[in-house]
PDB file of C-alpha atoms in Angstrom:
ATOM      1  CA  UNK A   1     146.872 103.636 149.940  1.00  0.00           C
ATOM      2  CA  UNK A   2     144.094 101.169 149.132  1.00  0.00           C
ATOM      3  CA  UNK A   3     140.736 100.771 149.444  1.00  0.00           C
ATOM      4  CA  UNK A   4     139.501 101.235 153.527  1.00  0.00           C
ATOM      5  CA  UNK A   5     136.354 100.392 155.100  1.00  0.00           C
ATOM      6  CA  UNK A   6     135.988 101.392 158.750  1.00  0.00           C
ATOM      7  CA  UNK A   7     133.414  99.580 160.334  1.00  0.00           C
ATOM      8  CA  UNK A   8     132.271 101.771 162.998  1.00  0.00           C
ATOM      9  CA  UNK A   9     131.579 104.683 160.634  1.00  0.00           C
ATOM     10  CA  UNK A  10     130.716 101.929 158.436  1.00  0.00           C
ATOM     11  CA  UNK A  11     132.210 104.268 155.324  1.00  0.00           C
ATOM     12  CA  UNK A  12     134.477 103.216 152.462  1.00  0.00           C
ATOM     13  CA  UNK A  13     137.469 105.029 151.470  1.00  0.00           C
ATOM     14  CA  UNK A  14     139.122 104.763 147.896  1.00  0.00           C
ATOM     15  CA  UNK A  15     142.576 105.101 147.149  1.00  0.00           C
ATOM     16  CA  UNK A  16     143.543 109.053 146.821  1.00  0.00           C
ATOM     17  CA  UNK A  17     142.205 109.398 149.846  1.00  0.00           C
ATOM     18  CA  UNK A  18     142.567 108.749 153.708  1.00  0.00           C
ATOM     19  CA  UNK A  19     139.946 107.909 156.369  1.00  0.00           C
ATOM     20  CA  UNK A  20     139.492 110.283 158.747  1.00  0.00           C
ATOM     21  CA  UNK A  21     139.330 109.702 162.591  1.00  0.00           C
ATOM     22  CA  UNK A  22     137.818 112.693 163.835  1.00  0.00           C
ATOM     23  CA  UNK A  23     135.293 113.893 165.955  1.00  0.00           C
ATOM     24  CA  UNK A  24     132.528 111.993 163.979  1.00  0.00           C
ATOM     25  CA  UNK A  25     134.476 108.895 164.084  1.00  0.00           C
ATOM     26  CA  UNK A  26     135.398 108.730 167.947  1.00  0.00           C
ATOM     27  CA  UNK A  27     131.465 109.956 168.666  1.00  0.00           C
ATOM     28  CA  UNK A  28     130.619 106.704 166.812  1.00  0.00           C
ATOM     29  CA  UNK A  29     133.585 104.839 168.326  1.00  0.00           C
ATOM     30  CA  UNK A  30     132.643 105.898 171.860  1.00  0.00           C
ATOM     31  CA  UNK A  31     128.919 104.601 171.322  1.00  0.00           C
ATOM     32  CA  UNK A  32     129.783 101.119 169.823  1.00  0.00           C
ATOM     33  CA  UNK A  33     132.360 100.601 172.545  1.00  0.00           C
ATOM     34  CA  UNK A  34     129.612 101.314 175.315  1.00  0.00           C
ATOM     35  CA  UNK A  35     127.318  98.708 174.007  1.00  0.00           C
ATOM     36  CA  UNK A  36     130.830  96.236 173.558  1.00  0.00           C
ATOM     37  CA  UNK A  37     131.607  96.580 177.043  1.00  0.00           C
ATOM     38  CA  UNK A  38     128.118  96.553 178.165  1.00  0.00           C
ATOM     39  CA  UNK A  39     127.703  93.445 176.708  1.00  0.00           C
ATOM     40  CA  UNK A  40     131.278  91.684 178.205  1.00  0.00           C
ATOM     41  CA  UNK A  41     130.208  93.042 181.520  1.00  0.00           C
ATOM     42  CA  UNK A  42     127.078  90.561 181.491  1.00  0.00           C
ATOM     43  CA  UNK A  43     129.420  87.863 180.645  1.00  0.00           C
ATOM     44  CA  UNK A  44     131.244  88.572 183.249  1.00  0.00           C
ATOM     45  CA  UNK A  45     128.686  88.419 185.793  1.00  0.00           C
ATOM     46  CA  UNK A  46     128.393  84.426 184.999  1.00  0.00           C
ATOM     47  CA  UNK A  47     132.380  83.831 185.933  1.00  0.00           C
ATOM     48  CA  UNK A  48     131.628  82.683 189.215  1.00  0.00           C
ATOM     49  CA  UNK A  49     127.879  81.369 188.764  1.00  0.00           C
ATOM     50  CA  UNK A  50     127.894  80.030 185.178  1.00  0.00           C
ATOM     51  CA  UNK A  51     123.862  79.773 184.003  1.00  0.00           C
ATOM     52  CA  UNK A  52     123.153  76.325 182.038  1.00  0.00           C
ATOM     53  CA  UNK A  53     119.885  75.975 180.506  1.00  0.00           C
ATOM     54  CA  UNK A  54     117.945  73.349 178.419  1.00  0.00           C
ATOM     55  CA  UNK A  55     118.852  74.467 174.454  1.00  0.00           C
ATOM     56  CA  UNK A  56     116.100  76.397 172.658  1.00  0.00           C
ATOM     57  CA  UNK A  57     117.295  77.457 169.300  1.00  0.00           C
ATOM     58  CA  UNK A  58     115.110  80.714 168.959  1.00  0.00           C
ATOM     59  CA  UNK A  59     117.200  81.923 172.325  1.00  0.00           C
ATOM     60  CA  UNK A  60     120.503  80.233 172.392  1.00  0.00           C
ATOM     61  CA  UNK A  61     121.193  80.842 168.978  1.00  0.00           C
ATOM     62  CA  UNK A  62     122.426  84.269 169.236  1.00  0.00           C
ATOM     63  CA  UNK A  63     125.669  86.107 167.850  1.00  0.00           C
ATOM     64  CA  UNK A  64     127.935  88.929 168.305  1.00  0.00           C
ATOM     65  CA  UNK A  65     129.742  91.015 166.327  1.00  0.00           C
ATOM     66  CA  UNK A  66     133.417  91.426 168.044  1.00  0.00           C
ATOM     67  CA  UNK A  67     134.827  94.442 166.341  1.00  0.00           C
ATOM     68  CA  UNK A  68     138.209  94.155 167.454  1.00  0.00           C
ATOM     69  CA  UNK A  69     138.845  90.688 165.274  1.00  0.00           C
ATOM     70  CA  UNK A  70     135.794  91.370 162.814  1.00  0.00           C
ATOM     71  CA  UNK A  71     134.270  88.085 163.493  1.00  0.00           C
ATOM     72  CA  UNK A  72     130.754  86.974 164.224  1.00  0.00           C
ATOM     73  CA  UNK A  73     130.614  84.963 167.548  1.00  0.00           C
ATOM     74  CA  UNK A  74     128.234  82.522 168.926  1.00  0.00           C
ATOM     75  CA  UNK A  75     127.136  83.968 172.215  1.00  0.00           C
ATOM     76  CA  UNK A  76     126.659  81.034 174.006  1.00  0.00           C
ATOM     77  CA  UNK A  77     128.087  77.158 173.743  1.00  0.00           C
ATOM     78  CA  UNK A  78     125.610  74.017 173.102  1.00  0.00           C
ATOM     79  CA  UNK A  79     125.766  70.152 172.054  1.00  0.00           C
ATOM     80  CA  UNK A  80     121.939  70.410 170.978  1.00  0.00           C
ATOM     81  CA  UNK A  81     120.628  69.522 174.533  1.00  0.00           C
ATOM     82  CA  UNK A  82     121.722  71.848 176.650  1.00  0.00           C
ATOM     83  CA  UNK A  83     123.492  75.538 176.296  1.00  0.00           C
ATOM     84  CA  UNK A  84     125.833  77.386 178.555  1.00  0.00           C
ATOM     85  CA  UNK A  85     125.134  81.033 178.578  1.00  0.00           C
ATOM     86  CA  UNK A  86     127.708  83.886 177.244  1.00  0.00           C
ATOM     87  CA  UNK A  87     130.153  80.700 177.083  1.00  0.00           C
ATOM     88  CA  UNK A  88     131.008  81.119 173.634  1.00  0.00           C
ATOM     89  CA  UNK A  89     131.733  85.077 174.032  1.00  0.00           C
ATOM     90  CA  UNK A  90     133.843  84.178 177.512  1.00  0.00           C
ATOM     91  CA  UNK A  91     136.169  81.763 175.492  1.00  0.00           C
ATOM     92  CA  UNK A  92     136.582  84.236 172.415  1.00  0.00           C
ATOM     93  CA  UNK A  93     137.731  86.762 174.698  1.00  0.00           C
ATOM     94  CA  UNK A  94     140.050  84.815 176.245  1.00  0.00           C
ATOM     95  CA  UNK A  95     141.970  83.904 173.349  1.00  0.00           C
ATOM     96  CA  UNK A  96     145.197  85.309 172.429  1.00  0.00           C
ATOM     97  CA  UNK A  97     144.202  86.354 168.703  1.00  0.00           C
ATOM     98  CA  UNK A  98     141.298  88.332 170.655  1.00  0.00           C
ATOM     99  CA  UNK A  99     144.040  89.748 172.614  1.00  0.00           C
ATOM    100  CA  UNK A 100     146.477  90.856 169.967  1.00  0.00           C
ATOM    101  CA  UNK A 101     143.672  92.409 167.634  1.00  0.00           C
ATOM    102  CA  UNK A 102     142.077  94.422 170.540  1.00  0.00           C
ATOM    103  CA  UNK A 103     145.392  96.007 170.989  1.00  0.00           C
ATOM    104  CA  UNK A 104     145.503  96.607 167.489  1.00  0.00           C
ATOM    105  CA  UNK A 105     142.110  97.790 167.151  1.00  0.00           C
ATOM    106  CA  UNK A 106     142.710 100.308 169.897  1.00  0.00           C
ATOM    107  CA  UNK A 107     145.872 101.946 168.472  1.00  0.00           C
ATOM    108  CA  UNK A 108     144.465 101.921 165.153  1.00  0.00           C
ATOM    109  CA  UNK A 109     141.200 103.743 166.356  1.00  0.00           C
ATOM    110  CA  UNK A 110     142.852 105.607 168.865  1.00  0.00           C
ATOM    111  CA  UNK A 111     140.247 104.909 171.472  1.00  0.00           C
ATOM    112  CA  UNK A 112     139.834 105.389 175.006  1.00  0.00           C
ATOM    113  CA  UNK A 113     143.002 102.779 176.738  1.00  0.00           C
ATOM    114  CA  UNK A 114     140.615 102.320 180.169  1.00  0.00           C
ATOM    115  CA  UNK A 115     138.401 100.561 178.415  1.00  0.00           C
ATOM    116  CA  UNK A 116     140.369  97.896 176.637  1.00  0.00           C
ATOM    117  CA  UNK A 117     141.050  95.702 179.430  1.00  0.00           C
ATOM    118  CA  UNK A 118     137.328  95.388 179.954  1.00  0.00           C
ATOM    119  CA  UNK A 119     137.122  93.461 176.760  1.00  0.00           C
ATOM    120  CA  UNK A 120     139.435  91.112 177.302  1.00  0.00           C
ATOM    121  CA  UNK A 121     139.066  88.217 179.868  1.00  0.00           C
ATOM    122  CA  UNK A 122     142.252  86.641 181.745  1.00  0.00           C
ATOM    123  CA  UNK A 123     143.310  83.064 180.819  1.00  0.00           C
ATOM    124  CA  UNK A 124     143.376  82.254 184.478  1.00  0.00           C
ATOM    125  CA  UNK A 125     139.707  83.353 184.967  1.00  0.00           C
ATOM    126  CA  UNK A 126     138.325  81.139 181.830  1.00  0.00           C
ATOM    127  CA  UNK A 127     139.759  78.487 183.901  1.00  0.00           C
ATOM    128  CA  UNK A 128     137.791  79.042 186.925  1.00  0.00           C
ATOM    129  CA  UNK A 129     134.541  79.483 184.522  1.00  0.00           C
ATOM    130  CA  UNK A 130     135.397  75.831 183.333  1.00  0.00           C
ATOM    131  CA  UNK A 131     135.719  74.218 186.815  1.00  0.00           C
ATOM    132  CA  UNK A 132     132.007  76.354 187.560  1.00  0.00           C
ATOM    133  CA  UNK A 133     130.163  74.962 184.411  1.00  0.00           C
ATOM    134  CA  UNK A 134     131.583  71.322 185.358  1.00  0.00           C
ATOM    135  CA  UNK A 135     129.547  72.034 188.396  1.00  0.00           C
ATOM    136  CA  UNK A 136     126.893  73.551 187.401  1.00  0.00           C
ATOM    137  CA  UNK A 137     126.400  70.977 184.171  1.00  0.00           C
ATOM    138  CA  UNK A 138     126.344  68.150 187.089  1.00  0.00           C
ATOM    139  CA  UNK A 139     123.498  69.967 189.079  1.00  0.00           C
ATOM    140  CA  UNK A 140     121.491  70.611 185.857  1.00  0.00           C
ATOM    141  CA  UNK A 141     121.653  66.912 184.613  1.00  0.00           C
ATOM    142  CA  UNK A 142     120.713  66.125 188.383  1.00  0.00           C
ATOM    143  CA  UNK A 143     117.787  68.107 188.627  1.00  0.00           C
ATOM    144  CA  UNK A 144     116.421  66.937 185.048  1.00  0.00           C
ATOM    145  CA  UNK A 145     116.424  63.356 186.353  1.00  0.00           C
ATOM    146  CA  UNK A 146     114.975  64.355 189.039  1.00  0.00           C
ATOM    147  CA  UNK A 147     112.223  65.748 186.773  1.00  0.00           C
ATOM    148  CA  UNK A 148     112.249  62.803 184.910  1.00  0.00           C
ATOM    149  CA  UNK A 149     111.559  60.548 187.892  1.00  0.00           C
ATOM    150  CA  UNK A 150     108.634  63.051 189.257  1.00  0.00           C
ATOM    151  CA  UNK A 151     107.297  62.669 185.974  1.00  0.00           C
ATOM    152  CA  UNK A 152     107.158  58.767 185.709  1.00  0.00           C
ATOM    153  CA  UNK A 153     106.124  58.770 189.339  1.00  0.00           C
ATOM    154  CA  UNK A 154     102.860  60.907 188.415  1.00  0.00           C
ATOM    155  CA  UNK A 155     102.382  58.684 185.108  1.00  0.00           C
ATOM    156  CA  UNK A 156     102.181  56.035 187.565  1.00  0.00           C
ATOM    157  CA  UNK A 157      99.689  57.564 189.702  1.00  0.00           C
ATOM    158  CA  UNK A 158      97.209  58.651 187.252  1.00  0.00           C
ATOM    159  CA  UNK A 159      97.631  54.946 186.139  1.00  0.00           C
ATOM    160  CA  UNK A 160      96.755  53.252 188.969  1.00  0.00           C
ATOM    161  CA  UNK A 161      93.838  56.075 189.640  1.00  0.00           C
ATOM    162  CA  UNK A 162      92.375  55.114 186.181  1.00  0.00           C
ATOM    163  CA  UNK A 163      92.275  51.181 186.653  1.00  0.00           C
ATOM    164  CA  UNK A 164      90.787  51.948 189.992  1.00  0.00           C
ATOM    165  CA  UNK A 165      88.316  54.143 188.566  1.00  0.00           C
ATOM    166  CA  UNK A 166      87.343  51.651 185.903  1.00  0.00           C
ATOM    167  CA  UNK A 167      87.100  48.673 188.100  1.00  0.00           C
ATOM    168  CA  UNK A 168      84.585  50.140 190.857  1.00  0.00           C
ATOM    169  CA  UNK A 169      82.967  51.176 187.548  1.00  0.00           C
ATOM    170  CA  UNK A 170      82.715  47.422 186.414  1.00  0.00           C
ATOM    171  CA  UNK A 171      81.634  45.924 190.129  1.00  0.00           C
ATOM    172  CA  UNK A 172      78.684  48.519 190.026  1.00  0.00           C
ATOM    173  CA  UNK A 173      77.576  48.717 186.933  1.00  0.00           C
ATOM    174  CA  UNK A 174      78.336  44.968 185.835  1.00  0.00           C
ATOM    175  CA  UNK A 175      75.911  43.005 187.940  1.00  0.00           C
ATOM    176  CA  UNK A 176      72.820  45.775 186.525  1.00  0.00           C
ATOM    177  CA  UNK A 177      73.836  44.946 183.413  1.00  0.00           C
ATOM    178  CA  UNK A 178      73.972  40.948 183.691  1.00  0.00           C
ATOM    179  CA  UNK A 179      70.361  41.380 185.204  1.00  0.00           C
ATOM    180  CA  UNK A 180      69.241  43.182 182.565  1.00  0.00           C
ATOM    181  CA  UNK A 181      70.410  40.674 179.916  1.00  0.00           C
ATOM    182  CA  UNK A 182      68.656  38.070 182.353  1.00  0.00           C
ATOM    183  CA  UNK A 183      65.338  39.647 182.064  1.00  0.00           C
ATOM    184  CA  UNK A 184      65.781  40.252 178.163  1.00  0.00           C
ATOM    185  CA  UNK A 185      66.067  36.756 178.252  1.00  0.00           C
ATOM    186  CA  UNK A 186      63.364  35.240 179.896  1.00  0.00           C
ATOM    187  CA  UNK A 187      61.044  37.924 178.082  1.00  0.00           C
ATOM    188  CA  UNK A 188      61.608  36.316 174.798  1.00  0.00           C
ATOM    189  CA  UNK A 189      61.634  32.910 175.890  1.00  0.00           C
ATOM    190  CA  UNK A 190      58.043  33.014 177.652  1.00  0.00           C
ATOM    191  CA  UNK A 191      55.190  32.091 175.490  1.00  0.00           C
ATOM    192  CA  UNK A 192      52.745  34.395 177.553  1.00  0.00           C
ATOM    193  CA  UNK A 193      55.080  37.331 177.172  1.00  0.00           C
ATOM    194  CA  UNK A 194      53.235  40.525 175.109  1.00  0.00           C
ATOM    195  CA  UNK A 195      55.929  40.678 173.006  1.00  0.00           C
ATOM    196  CA  UNK A 196      56.524  43.366 169.977  1.00  0.00           C
ATOM    197  CA  UNK A 197      56.976  40.438 167.400  1.00  0.00           C
ATOM    198  CA  UNK A 198      53.661  38.781 168.390  1.00  0.00           C
ATOM    199  CA  UNK A 199      51.919  41.861 168.484  1.00  0.00           C
ATOM    200  CA  UNK A 200      53.433  42.410 164.723  1.00  0.00           C
ATOM    201  CA  UNK A 201      52.810  38.627 163.754  1.00  0.00           C
ATOM    202  CA  UNK A 202      49.056  39.670 164.882  1.00  0.00           C
ATOM    203  CA  UNK A 203      48.744  42.347 162.903  1.00  0.00           C
ATOM    204  CA  UNK A 204      49.921  41.029 160.049  1.00  0.00           C
ATOM    205  CA  UNK A 205      47.780  38.012 160.111  1.00  0.00           C
ATOM    206  CA  UNK A 206      44.720  40.150 160.292  1.00  0.00           C
ATOM    207  CA  UNK A 207      45.653  41.991 157.500  1.00  0.00           C
ATOM    208  CA  UNK A 208      45.758  39.013 155.323  1.00  0.00           C
ATOM    209  CA  UNK A 209      42.633  37.554 156.331  1.00  0.00           C
ATOM    210  CA  UNK A 210      40.917  40.600 155.638  1.00  0.00           C
ATOM    211  CA  UNK A 211      42.442  40.762 152.112  1.00  0.00           C
ATOM    212  CA  UNK A 212      41.401  37.399 151.366  1.00  0.00           C
ATOM    213  CA  UNK A 213      38.035  38.251 152.251  1.00  0.00           C
ATOM    214  CA  UNK A 214      37.913  40.835 149.846  1.00  0.00           C
ATOM    215  CA  UNK A 215      39.741  39.710 147.123  1.00  0.00           C
ATOM    216  CA  UNK A 216      39.132  35.988 147.485  1.00  0.00           C
ATOM    217  CA  UNK A 217      40.474  33.341 149.577  1.00  0.00           C
ATOM    218  CA  UNK A 218      41.420  30.959 146.568  1.00  0.00           C
ATOM    219  CA  UNK A 219      44.305  33.142 145.726  1.00  0.00           C
ATOM    220  CA  UNK A 220      45.387  33.870 149.278  1.00  0.00           C
ATOM    221  CA  UNK A 221      45.263  29.931 150.685  1.00  0.00           C
ATOM    222  CA  UNK A 222      48.592  28.655 149.199  1.00  0.00           C
ATOM    223  CA  UNK A 223      50.506  31.768 150.627  1.00  0.00           C
ATOM    224  CA  UNK A 224      48.884  31.919 153.969  1.00  0.00           C
ATOM    225  CA  UNK A 225      49.357  27.605 153.975  1.00  0.00           C
ATOM    226  CA  UNK A 226      52.554  28.261 153.382  1.00  0.00           C
ATOM    227  CA  UNK A 227      53.390  30.203 156.422  1.00  0.00           C
ATOM    228  CA  UNK A 228      51.090  28.538 158.712  1.00  0.00           C
ATOM    229  CA  UNK A 229      48.327  31.561 158.745  1.00  0.00           C
ATOM    230  CA  UNK A 230      45.090  30.095 157.688  1.00  0.00           C
ATOM    231  CA  UNK A 231      43.091  28.915 160.106  1.00  0.00           C
ATOM    232  CA  UNK A 232      40.553  25.544 159.540  1.00  0.00           C
ATOM    233  CA  UNK A 233      36.846  26.777 159.471  1.00  0.00           C
ATOM    234  CA  UNK A 234      34.477  24.606 161.554  1.00  0.00           C
TER     235      UNK A 234
END
């Protein structure tokens, strides 16, 4: 007898020894089958009412281990945009290969025959499931289109409101801004207006005259004449 690995007990039996399918094996087998049957039972609930959701790589890339076939199967069916929950599991359970491997697994492990049919999906059930999936996908697409239209209407309403607020601000604030601009221009062009620039020039002229009186008018006269700040003495 060659090397034999038992996935239930997670033990390897080498040449010259034989794996014992005794109480320890049956106890572990019972736990495994109960979990396996419960997972298939959960998937069966969606046969008449398939669940279609938007694809999420963190949730819809789950896999399950089929003890009968010794394969890791994807639980859901997805195209990258939508996901049919438990679609992969139901599809696998309905294949002829799974049915054949299930009978072999039950015979080798001496499992409870009452649980065998609970992990096999009939072909008629999968055909009805495909019809319901088509309806569910159509309904999902219609809901997505309606949602997109609602979002587009919301964006248009927000843009319209923004334009109205901007227009009202222009109507209220722009006339005031024009009035202030006109007032500023009139002050700059009015020669009698006590502007800051005139005060600065007057102060500068006073300082220059004071310096010329201290250090001598001769050195400052050319500079004053150049800038038109010197006054003729009477």
